[in-house]
Coordinates of C-alpha atoms in Angstrom, one line a residue:
Chain A
M1 CA 56.8 19.2 -9.1
R2 CA 54.7 19.3 -12.4
E3 CA 56.4 23.0 -13.0
L4 CA 59.9 21.7 -12.0
I5 CA 59.5 18.6 -14.6
V6 CA 58.0 21.3 -17.0
G7 CA 61.0 23.4 -16.3
L8 CA 63.8 20.4 -16.5
S9 CA 62.7 19.6 -19.6
Y10 CA 63.1 22.5 -21.2
V11 CA 66.7 23.1 -20.1
G12 CA 67.4 19.7 -21.3
A13 CA 65.7 20.7 -24.7
T14 CA 67.7 23.6 -24.7
F15 CA 70.9 22.0 -23.8
L16 CA 70.7 19.4 -26.6
F17 CA 69.2 22.4 -29.4
I18 CA 72.5 24.2 -28.9
I19 CA 74.6 20.7 -28.7
G20 CA 73.2 20.2 -32.7
L21 CA 73.8 23.5 -34.0
R22 CA 77.1 23.3 -33.1
G23 CA 77.6 19.8 -34.5
L24 CA 76.8 21.5 -38.1
T25 CA 80.1 23.1 -37.8
H26 CA 81.2 19.8 -39.1
P27 CA 80.2 17.6 -41.9
D28 CA 80.9 14.9 -39.9
R29 CA 79.4 15.2 -36.8
A30 CA 76.4 17.5 -38.3
R31 CA 74.1 14.0 -38.4
R32 CA 74.6 13.3 -34.8
G33 CA 74.2 16.3 -33.7
M34 CA 70.5 17.1 -35.4
Q35 CA 69.5 13.7 -34.1
Y36 CA 70.3 15.2 -30.6
A37 CA 68.6 18.0 -31.0
A38 CA 65.7 16.0 -32.3
F39 CA 65.6 13.8 -29.2
G40 CA 65.7 17.3 -27.3
M41 CA 62.6 18.6 -29.1
L42 CA 61.1 14.9 -28.3
I43 CA 61.6 15.9 -24.5
A44 CA 60.4 19.5 -24.5
V45 CA 57.1 17.8 -25.9
C46 CA 56.7 15.1 -23.7
G47 CA 57.3 17.6 -20.7
T48 CA 54.7 20.4 -21.9
L49 CA 51.9 17.4 -21.6
I50 CA 52.2 17.1 -18.3
N51 CA 52.0 21.1 -18.0
H52 CA 48.8 21.4 -15.8
E53 CA 47.3 24.3 -17.9
I54 CA 46.3 21.9 -20.4
V55 CA 43.1 19.9 -19.6
D56 CA 41.8 18.7 -22.9
Y57 CA 44.4 16.4 -25.4
R58 CA 42.1 15.3 -27.8
W59 CA 42.5 18.6 -29.9
I60 CA 46.2 18.5 -29.5
G61 CA 46.8 14.3 -30.0
A62 CA 44.6 15.4 -33.6
G63 CA 47.2 18.2 -34.7
L64 CA 50.2 16.2 -33.6
V65 CA 48.9 13.2 -36.1
I66 CA 48.1 15.4 -38.9
G67 CA 51.3 17.6 -38.7
A68 CA 53.2 14.5 -39.1
L69 CA 51.2 12.9 -41.7
I70 CA 51.5 16.5 -43.6
G71 CA 55.2 16.9 -42.2
Y72 CA 56.4 13.1 -43.3
P73 CA 55.9 13.9 -47.2
L74 CA 57.8 17.3 -47.1
G75 CA 60.6 15.5 -45.5
M76 CA 61.1 13.1 -47.3
W77 CA 60.1 13.6 -50.5
V78 CA 60.4 16.8 -51.6
P79 CA 63.4 16.7 -54.1
T80 CA 66.7 19.0 -53.3
T81 CA 65.6 21.1 -56.2
A82 CA 62.8 22.1 -54.6
L83 CA 64.4 23.0 -51.4
P84 CA 64.5 26.9 -51.7
Q85 CA 61.2 26.7 -51.9
R86 CA 60.2 24.0 -49.4
I87 CA 61.8 26.2 -47.0
A88 CA 59.8 29.5 -47.4
M89 CA 57.0 27.3 -47.1
S90 CA 57.9 26.0 -43.8
L91 CA 58.8 29.7 -42.8
S92 CA 55.1 30.4 -43.7
F93 CA 54.1 27.3 -41.4
G94 CA 56.1 28.4 -38.6
A95 CA 55.2 32.4 -38.5
L96 CA 51.8 31.3 -38.9
A97 CA 51.9 29.0 -36.3
A98 CA 53.4 31.8 -33.8
V99 CA 50.5 34.3 -34.7
L100 CA 47.9 31.7 -34.0
V101 CA 48.8 31.4 -30.9
G102 CA 49.3 35.9 -30.6
V103 CA 45.5 35.7 -31.5
S104 CA 44.5 33.0 -29.3
E105 CA 45.9 34.5 -26.5
Y106 CA 44.6 38.0 -27.4
Y107 CA 41.1 36.7 -28.2
H108 CA 41.3 34.4 -24.8
A109 CA 42.0 37.9 -23.1
F110 CA 39.4 40.2 -24.6
H111 CA 36.4 38.0 -25.4
G112 CA 35.5 36.1 -22.4
G113 CA 38.6 36.1 -20.7
E114 CA 40.2 38.8 -18.5
G115 CA 39.6 42.1 -20.2
S116 CA 42.6 43.3 -19.7
I117 CA 46.4 42.4 -20.8
P118 CA 50.0 43.6 -18.9
T119 CA 51.5 46.2 -21.2
A120 CA 54.4 44.6 -21.4
T121 CA 52.6 41.3 -22.2
M122 CA 50.5 43.0 -25.1
A123 CA 53.7 44.5 -26.6
A124 CA 55.2 41.2 -26.9
L125 CA 52.0 39.7 -28.6
A126 CA 51.6 42.6 -30.8
F127 CA 55.2 42.7 -32.0
E128 CA 54.8 39.3 -32.3
V129 CA 51.6 39.0 -34.9
L130 CA 52.9 42.0 -36.7
L131 CA 56.1 40.3 -37.9
G132 CA 54.5 36.9 -38.1
S133 CA 51.5 38.1 -40.3
L134 CA 54.1 39.6 -42.1
T135 CA 56.1 36.7 -42.4
V136 CA 53.5 34.7 -43.5
T137 CA 52.5 36.4 -46.8
G138 CA 56.0 37.3 -47.3
A139 CA 57.4 33.9 -47.3
L140 CA 54.6 32.3 -49.6
M141 CA 55.0 35.1 -52.0
A142 CA 59.1 33.8 -51.8
F143 CA 57.5 30.5 -52.4
G144 CA 55.1 31.7 -54.9
K145 CA 58.2 33.4 -56.4
L146 CA 60.6 30.4 -56.3
Q147 CA 58.0 27.8 -57.2
E148 CA 57.5 29.6 -60.4
I149 CA 53.5 29.9 -59.8
L150 CA 54.5 33.6 -59.2
P151 CA 56.7 35.6 -62.2
S152 CA 60.0 35.3 -60.8
Q153 CA 60.9 38.7 -62.4
P154 CA 60.5 41.8 -59.9
I155 CA 57.3 43.4 -60.1
T156 CA 57.4 47.2 -59.9
Y157 CA 55.3 50.4 -60.1
K158 CA 55.5 54.1 -59.5
G159 CA 56.0 54.8 -55.8
Q160 CA 55.8 51.4 -54.8
N161 CA 59.0 52.3 -51.8
A162 CA 56.2 55.3 -50.8
V163 CA 53.3 52.9 -50.6
N164 CA 55.5 50.2 -48.7
F165 CA 56.4 52.8 -46.0
V166 CA 53.2 53.7 -45.7
L167 CA 51.7 50.4 -44.5
F168 CA 54.8 50.0 -42.7
A169 CA 53.9 53.4 -40.8
G170 CA 50.7 52.3 -40.5
A171 CA 51.2 48.9 -38.8
V172 CA 53.7 50.2 -36.3
G173 CA 51.2 53.1 -35.7
L174 CA 48.7 50.5 -35.3
L175 CA 51.1 48.5 -33.0
I176 CA 51.6 51.4 -31.1
A177 CA 47.9 52.4 -30.3
V178 CA 47.1 48.5 -29.2
V179 CA 49.9 48.5 -27.0
I180 CA 48.4 51.5 -25.3
H181 CA 44.8 50.4 -25.5
P182 CA 44.5 46.7 -25.6
E183 CA 41.1 46.7 -25.9
M184 CA 41.0 48.4 -29.6
T185 CA 40.6 45.5 -31.2
A186 CA 39.8 46.6 -34.5
A187 CA 43.6 48.1 -34.0
F188 CA 44.6 44.6 -33.5
Y189 CA 43.2 42.6 -36.1
G190 CA 43.8 45.9 -38.3
M191 CA 47.5 45.3 -37.5
M192 CA 47.5 41.8 -38.7
G193 CA 46.1 42.8 -41.9
V194 CA 48.4 45.8 -42.7
A195 CA 51.5 43.6 -41.9
A196 CA 49.8 40.8 -44.1
M197 CA 49.6 43.1 -46.7
L198 CA 52.8 44.7 -46.2
G199 CA 54.0 41.0 -46.5
I200 CA 53.0 40.6 -49.8
L201 CA 54.2 43.9 -50.9
M202 CA 57.8 43.4 -49.9
V203 CA 58.7 40.1 -51.8
I204 CA 56.8 41.2 -55.4
P205 CA 59.4 44.0 -56.7
I206 CA 62.3 40.8 -55.6
G207 CA 63.5 38.7 -58.2
G208 CA 64.6 35.2 -58.0
A209 CA 68.4 35.7 -58.1
D210 CA 67.5 38.2 -54.8
M211 CA 65.6 35.2 -52.9
P212 CA 68.8 33.9 -51.1
V213 CA 68.6 37.2 -48.9
V214 CA 65.0 37.1 -48.7
V215 CA 64.7 33.6 -47.4
A216 CA 67.3 34.5 -44.9
L217 CA 65.7 37.5 -44.0
L218 CA 62.1 35.8 -43.2
N219 CA 63.8 33.3 -41.4
S220 CA 65.3 35.5 -38.8
Y221 CA 61.7 37.5 -38.9
C222 CA 60.2 34.0 -38.2
G223 CA 62.7 33.3 -35.4
L224 CA 62.1 37.0 -33.5
A225 CA 57.9 36.4 -34.4
A226 CA 58.8 32.4 -32.5
S227 CA 60.6 34.5 -29.5
A228 CA 58.3 37.6 -29.0
T229 CA 55.4 34.4 -28.4
G230 CA 58.1 33.1 -25.5
F231 CA 57.7 36.7 -24.0
A232 CA 53.9 37.2 -24.4
L233 CA 53.5 33.5 -22.6
G234 CA 56.3 34.3 -20.5
N235 CA 58.0 30.8 -21.8
S236 CA 61.7 30.6 -22.0
I237 CA 62.4 28.3 -23.9
L238 CA 60.7 29.6 -27.0
I239 CA 62.7 32.9 -26.2
I240 CA 65.6 31.1 -26.3
C241 CA 65.1 29.0 -29.9
G242 CA 63.5 32.1 -31.5
A243 CA 66.6 34.0 -30.8
L244 CA 68.6 30.8 -32.0
D245 CA 66.3 31.2 -34.7
G246 CA 67.0 35.1 -35.6
A247 CA 70.2 34.9 -35.1
S248 CA 70.9 32.4 -37.5
G249 CA 68.5 34.2 -40.1
F250 CA 70.2 37.4 -39.4
L251 CA 73.8 35.9 -39.8
L252 CA 72.8 34.2 -43.0
S253 CA 71.1 37.5 -44.6
I254 CA 74.6 40.0 -44.0
L255 CA 76.5 37.5 -45.2
M256 CA 74.3 36.7 -48.4
S257 CA 73.9 40.7 -48.9
K258 CA 78.0 41.1 -48.6
A259 CA 78.7 38.4 -51.6
M260 CA 76.3 40.4 -53.4
N261 CA 77.6 43.4 -52.1
R262 CA 74.6 44.9 -51.5
S263 CA 73.1 46.5 -48.2
F264 CA 69.8 45.0 -46.9
A265 CA 68.0 48.3 -48.0
N266 CA 69.5 47.6 -51.3
V267 CA 67.7 44.1 -51.6
L268 CA 64.2 45.1 -50.3
F269 CA 64.0 48.1 -52.1
G270 CA 66.5 48.3 -55.2
A271 CA 64.7 46.1 -57.2
F272 CA 67.7 44.7 -59.3
G273 CA 67.5 44.3 -62.5
G274 CA 64.5 46.2 -63.4
G275 CA 65.7 49.1 -63.9
E276 CA 68.1 49.5 -66.6
P277 CA 68.4 46.8 -69.4
A278 CA 68.5 49.4 -72.3
A279 CA 71.8 50.8 -70.9
A280 CA 73.2 46.4 -70.8
A281 CA 71.2 46.1 -74.3
A282 CA 73.0 49.0 -76.1
G283 CA 76.6 48.0 -75.7
G284 CA 76.5 44.4 -75.8
S285 CA 75.5 42.5 -79.2
A286 CA 78.2 43.7 -81.1
L287 CA 80.9 42.2 -79.3
P288 CA 82.1 38.8 -80.4
V289 CA 81.6 35.4 -79.0
R290 CA 83.6 32.2 -80.0
S291 CA 81.4 29.3 -79.9
I292 CA 82.9 25.7 -79.4
S293 CA 81.6 22.3 -79.8
A294 CA 81.2 19.6 -77.9
E295 CA 84.2 17.6 -79.6
D296 CA 86.9 20.4 -79.0
A297 CA 85.2 21.1 -75.4
A298 CA 85.4 17.5 -74.6
I299 CA 89.3 17.3 -75.5
Q300 CA 90.2 20.3 -73.8
L301 CA 88.4 19.0 -70.6
A302 CA 90.0 15.4 -71.0
Y303 CA 93.8 16.7 -71.0
A304 CA 92.9 19.2 -68.5
K305 CA 95.4 18.8 -65.2
L306 CA 92.9 20.7 -63.0
V307 CA 89.4 21.4 -64.0
I308 CA 87.6 24.1 -61.5
I309 CA 83.6 23.7 -62.5
I310 CA 81.7 26.3 -61.2
P311 CA 78.0 25.3 -60.7
G312 CA 75.1 28.2 -60.5
Y313 CA 71.3 27.9 -61.2
G314 CA 71.4 26.5 -64.3
M315 CA 72.4 23.5 -63.5
A316 CA 69.5 23.6 -60.8
V317 CA 67.0 24.3 -63.3
A318 CA 68.6 21.6 -65.8
Q319 CA 68.9 19.3 -62.8
A320 CA 72.1 18.1 -64.4
Q321 CA 74.2 18.1 -61.3
H322 CA 74.6 13.6 -61.5
T323 CA 75.9 14.6 -65.3
V324 CA 78.2 17.1 -63.7
R325 CA 79.5 14.5 -61.6
E326 CA 79.8 11.9 -64.1
L327 CA 81.8 14.6 -65.9
A328 CA 83.9 14.8 -62.9
E329 CA 84.7 11.4 -62.6
L330 CA 85.7 10.8 -66.4
I331 CA 88.1 13.9 -66.2
E332 CA 89.7 11.5 -62.7
K333 CA 90.1 9.0 -64.1
R334 CA 92.2 10.2 -67.0
G335 CA 94.4 11.6 -64.4
G336 CA 92.8 15.5 -64.4
E337 CA 92.0 17.3 -60.6
V338 CA 88.2 18.3 -60.2
K339 CA 87.1 21.0 -57.5
Y340 CA 84.5 22.9 -57.5
A341 CA 84.1 26.4 -56.5
I342 CA 80.5 27.5 -54.7
H343 CA 79.8 31.0 -54.8
P344 CA 77.9 31.9 -51.8
V345 CA 75.0 33.1 -53.6
A346 CA 74.8 30.6 -56.6
G347 CA 71.3 29.2 -56.7
R348 CA 67.9 30.2 -54.8
M349 CA 69.0 29.9 -51.7
P350 CA 72.4 29.8 -48.8
G351 CA 74.3 26.5 -49.8
H352 CA 71.8 25.9 -52.4
M353 CA 74.8 24.1 -54.7
N354 CA 76.4 22.2 -52.2
V355 CA 72.8 20.3 -50.9
L356 CA 72.6 19.5 -55.1
L357 CA 76.5 18.5 -55.7
A358 CA 76.3 16.3 -52.2
E359 CA 73.5 14.5 -53.7
A360 CA 75.1 13.6 -56.4
N361 CA 77.6 11.9 -54.5
V362 CA 80.3 14.9 -55.2
P363 CA 82.8 14.2 -51.9
Y364 CA 81.9 17.6 -50.0
D365 CA 86.0 18.2 -49.7
R366 CA 85.8 18.9 -53.3
L367 CA 83.5 21.8 -52.9
Y368 CA 85.6 25.0 -52.5
D369 CA 84.6 28.3 -50.8
M370 CA 85.0 31.6 -53.1
D371 CA 88.0 32.6 -50.7
E372 CA 89.4 29.3 -50.6
I373 CA 89.4 28.9 -54.3
N374 CA 89.8 31.6 -56.0
G375 CA 94.3 31.4 -55.7
E376 CA 93.5 28.5 -57.9
F377 CA 92.0 29.9 -60.7
P378 CA 95.1 30.8 -62.5
Q379 CA 96.5 27.2 -62.1
A380 CA 93.4 25.8 -63.6
D381 CA 93.4 24.7 -67.3
V382 CA 89.7 24.9 -67.3
A383 CA 87.1 26.7 -65.9
L384 CA 83.9 25.1 -66.4
V385 CA 80.8 27.5 -66.2
I386 CA 77.8 25.8 -65.5
G387 CA 74.6 28.2 -65.7
A388 CA 76.7 30.6 -63.9
N389 CA 76.8 34.1 -65.6
D390 CA 76.9 37.1 -62.8
V391 CA 79.0 35.8 -60.2
V392 CA 82.0 35.6 -62.6
N393 CA 81.5 38.9 -64.5
P394 CA 84.7 40.3 -63.9
A395 CA 82.8 43.7 -64.1
A396 CA 82.2 43.8 -60.4
R397 CA 86.0 44.3 -60.3
S398 CA 87.2 46.1 -63.1
D399 CA 83.8 48.2 -64.3
P400 CA 82.8 51.1 -61.3
A401 CA 79.9 52.0 -64.0
S402 CA 78.6 48.3 -63.3
P403 CA 75.9 47.7 -61.6
I404 CA 77.4 45.1 -59.8
Y405 CA 80.7 46.6 -58.9
G406 CA 82.3 45.7 -55.9
M407 CA 80.9 42.5 -55.5
P408 CA 83.2 39.7 -54.7
I409 CA 83.3 37.1 -57.8
L410 CA 84.6 33.7 -58.7
D411 CA 88.0 35.0 -61.0
A412 CA 87.3 32.3 -63.4
D413 CA 88.6 34.7 -66.1
K414 CA 92.1 34.0 -64.7
A415 CA 92.0 30.3 -65.7
K416 CA 93.8 29.8 -68.9
H417 CA 90.6 28.7 -70.4
V418 CA 87.1 28.8 -70.1
I419 CA 84.3 26.9 -71.1
V420 CA 80.7 28.4 -70.5
L421 CA 78.1 26.5 -70.6
K422 CA 74.5 28.3 -71.4
R423 CA 71.9 28.2 -73.4
G424 CA 72.0 31.8 -75.1
M425 CA 73.5 34.9 -75.2
A426 CA 71.2 36.7 -72.7
A427 CA 72.0 38.4 -70.0
G428 CA 71.9 37.3 -66.7
F429 CA 69.3 38.0 -64.1
A430 CA 71.2 41.5 -62.9
G431 CA 70.8 41.9 -66.7
I432 CA 74.0 43.2 -67.0
E433 CA 76.2 42.0 -69.9
N434 CA 79.0 39.4 -69.1
A435 CA 82.6 40.5 -70.2
L436 CA 84.1 36.9 -69.4
F437 CA 81.6 35.6 -72.5
H438 CA 83.5 37.8 -74.9
A439 CA 87.1 37.1 -73.4
S440 CA 89.8 35.6 -75.8
A441 CA 89.9 32.6 -73.3
T442 CA 86.8 31.4 -73.3
S443 CA 84.6 29.7 -75.5
M444 CA 80.9 29.0 -75.4
L445 CA 78.9 26.1 -75.8
F446 CA 75.4 26.6 -76.4
G447 CA 72.3 24.5 -75.1
D448 CA 70.6 22.9 -72.6
A449 CA 73.4 22.6 -69.6
K450 CA 72.3 18.5 -69.1
T451 CA 72.5 17.9 -72.8
S452 CA 75.9 19.4 -73.1
L453 CA 77.4 17.9 -70.3
M454 CA 76.0 14.2 -71.8
K455 CA 77.8 15.2 -75.0
L456 CA 80.8 15.7 -72.7
V457 CA 80.4 12.5 -71.5
S458 CA 80.7 10.6 -74.3
E459 CA 83.2 12.8 -76.2
V460 CA 85.7 12.6 -73.1
K461 CA 84.7 8.9 -72.8
A462 CA 85.7 8.9 -76.8
A463 CA 89.2 11.0 -76.4
Chain B
M1 CA 60.5 39.1 -15.1
L2 CA 60.7 41.1 -18.0
I3 CA 64.4 42.1 -17.2
L4 CA 65.2 38.4 -17.0
E5 CA 63.9 37.6 -20.2
L6 CA 65.5 39.8 -21.9
Y7 CA 68.3 38.6 -20.6
I8 CA 67.6 35.3 -21.6
F9 CA 66.9 36.8 -25.3
V10 CA 70.1 38.6 -25.7
L11 CA 71.8 35.9 -24.2
A12 CA 70.4 33.4 -26.5
G13 CA 70.9 35.6 -29.6
F14 CA 74.8 36.0 -28.7
V15 CA 75.4 31.9 -28.3
G16 CA 73.3 31.6 -31.5
Y17 CA 75.8 33.8 -33.1
M18 CA 78.7 32.8 -31.9
V19 CA 78.0 29.3 -32.8
I20 CA 76.7 30.0 -36.0
T21 CA 79.4 31.4 -37.3
K22 CA 81.2 29.0 -37.5
V23 CA 78.9 26.8 -39.7
P24 CA 80.5 26.6 -42.8
P25 CA 78.7 27.9 -46.2
L26 CA 78.4 24.4 -47.0
L27 CA 76.1 23.6 -44.8
H28 CA 73.8 26.6 -45.0
T29 CA 71.0 24.9 -46.4
P30 CA 70.8 22.4 -43.4
L31 CA 71.5 24.9 -41.2
M32 CA 68.2 26.8 -42.3
S33 CA 65.8 23.7 -42.0
A34 CA 67.1 22.9 -38.4
T35 CA 66.9 25.9 -37.1
N36 CA 63.5 26.0 -39.0
A37 CA 62.6 22.5 -37.4
I38 CA 63.5 24.1 -33.9
S39 CA 61.8 26.5 -33.7
G40 CA 58.9 24.3 -33.8
I41 CA 59.3 24.5 -30.7
S42 CA 56.4 27.1 -30.6
L43 CA 54.7 24.1 -30.3
V44 CA 55.0 24.1 -26.5
G45 CA 52.7 27.4 -26.9
S46 CA 50.4 26.1 -28.9
M47 CA 49.9 23.1 -27.1
A48 CA 48.8 24.8 -24.3
A49 CA 46.4 27.2 -26.4
A50 CA 44.8 24.1 -28.1
G51 CA 44.5 22.4 -24.8
S52 CA 43.6 24.4 -22.1
H53 CA 39.8 25.4 -22.5
R54 CA 39.5 28.6 -23.5
G55 CA 36.4 28.3 -25.8
T56 CA 36.0 26.9 -29.0
I57 CA 37.8 29.7 -31.0
A58 CA 40.9 29.6 -29.0
T59 CA 40.8 25.8 -29.3
I60 CA 40.3 25.8 -32.9
L61 CA 43.2 28.7 -33.1
G62 CA 45.7 26.2 -31.2
F63 CA 44.9 23.2 -33.0
V64 CA 45.7 24.7 -36.2
A65 CA 49.0 26.2 -34.8
V66 CA 49.2 22.5 -33.5
V67 CA 49.5 21.0 -37.0
C68 CA 51.5 24.0 -38.1
A69 CA 54.4 23.4 -35.8
T70 CA 54.7 19.7 -35.5
T71 CA 54.6 19.5 -39.6
N72 CA 57.5 21.9 -39.3
I73 CA 59.3 19.9 -36.3
V74 CA 58.7 16.5 -38.6
G75 CA 59.5 17.3 -41.8
G76 CA 62.3 20.0 -40.8
F77 CA 64.0 17.3 -38.7
L78 CA 63.4 14.4 -41.2
I79 CA 64.7 16.4 -44.4
T80 CA 67.8 17.6 -42.5
D81 CA 68.9 14.7 -41.7
R82 CA 68.0 13.3 -45.3
M83 CA 70.5 16.0 -46.6
L84 CA 73.0 15.9 -44.3
K85 CA 73.3 12.2 -44.9
M86 CA 74.2 13.0 -48.1
F87 CA 77.4 14.7 -47.6
K88 CA 80.2 12.3 -47.9
R89 CA 83.9 12.3 -47.3
D90 CA 85.8 11.4 -50.6
V91 CA 86.5 7.8 -50.5
P92 CA 90.1 6.7 -51.3
K93 CA 90.8 5.2 -54.7
K94 CA 91.6 2.2 -54.7

């Protein structure tokens, strides 16, 4: 009877989770959907509490309370600009939970338990612990880089890929050994250690702008580790949720890689940007650049019929999203139309810019994906580029020699005028000279994005 | 049993793929935090480890896993809701 109730609670929860994810297909339904999903989680947790295996509730109760106390501030107080590192941290937590359950199962079997484990269960456990450990340290490294505790530039050294490959082969070798001989505890814990090392070393060479792919990929690993936990425990809801999470992460990483026209392998092993700064610096500095004053830029904006704003990571760093919205409202008041063009990899995680702008009260129907908006640039009077660089570099379309050639970009260069807000002439993350900045229709407004925008706001008001 | 579980895995992955393909890029960040919260379901495994008298070490490992998973569930659902609350349609101009 108990078994049945537990089982039914899981079926109900699964149903609600899928309904919840389905809700995310539209912003109007999304909130309600996630409330269903949260309710599903409650059902599953309550169902588990009557599981006959559980005989002692003290540690569970303490864990639930402490977890809720840590989770609440992480949910309510973290600013939206810090979302990427917040997600990276929770990926690390999720993977850690999977690893600990795996180790606990293994420990139980070999230190005091039956002393043996069926091969299929052992394979699932080993897989879970391997993927989990890798994700724990990998996500922590990503967190460090995003939080800028660690340098966000790629850190590379000679033979890096060889070292990573050897570690990977070693981890897989230990996994096979421990599946064949589950009693080899040293191999099990060794595999855990090697996988943890690999997680660190794999993320070290990956730079800031590639983070969307890495975070999505770690999300996928985290899901697969949870799924493996389900296989090990014979628990279907874990298998299902892990698979959902894994599929989501996998899909997002494919989308992100596509948006950069690069393969997974290239992101993971390429260490973009570290390689060819010499070539980039050589041609660059001699080209002419037109700078513009805030007054002149404001006049262009004030009399424009259609302005397309292209936000990038620079806007997030300067926390300028609220000022952007203020400027947009002023332009609209004067009769102009403002649209936002969002490149899939703008920012440090999938959808980062959308959340920032939504937070600043920009209505979501003004936010356009790359494919929707690219046809409109020729009609735009002004394309306003705020802290974005590589995603508007026309070299991606025209210059087969460019490292970013083939990457889909926002066609800002097709607008009648382009105003670029930028700190200085430093090359973008990829270390590539941007031809857009030297085009005849482009004017550069140098300075901190937020300060420049505030100047623009007061000038447009006066115009 | 294993085959049945593999069926479940493959079908769930497929359902996930179909549903998530339809999520617009607009909501990709909430999607990540939502799937993260949902994968906190590993709590049910952690609870079994923390509460079933298998010796101190297993209990402590289970306890830490319960803390991690609960953190993700509570924090994940809250932050997803907070984000989704921000997405608003344009209000018609007066």
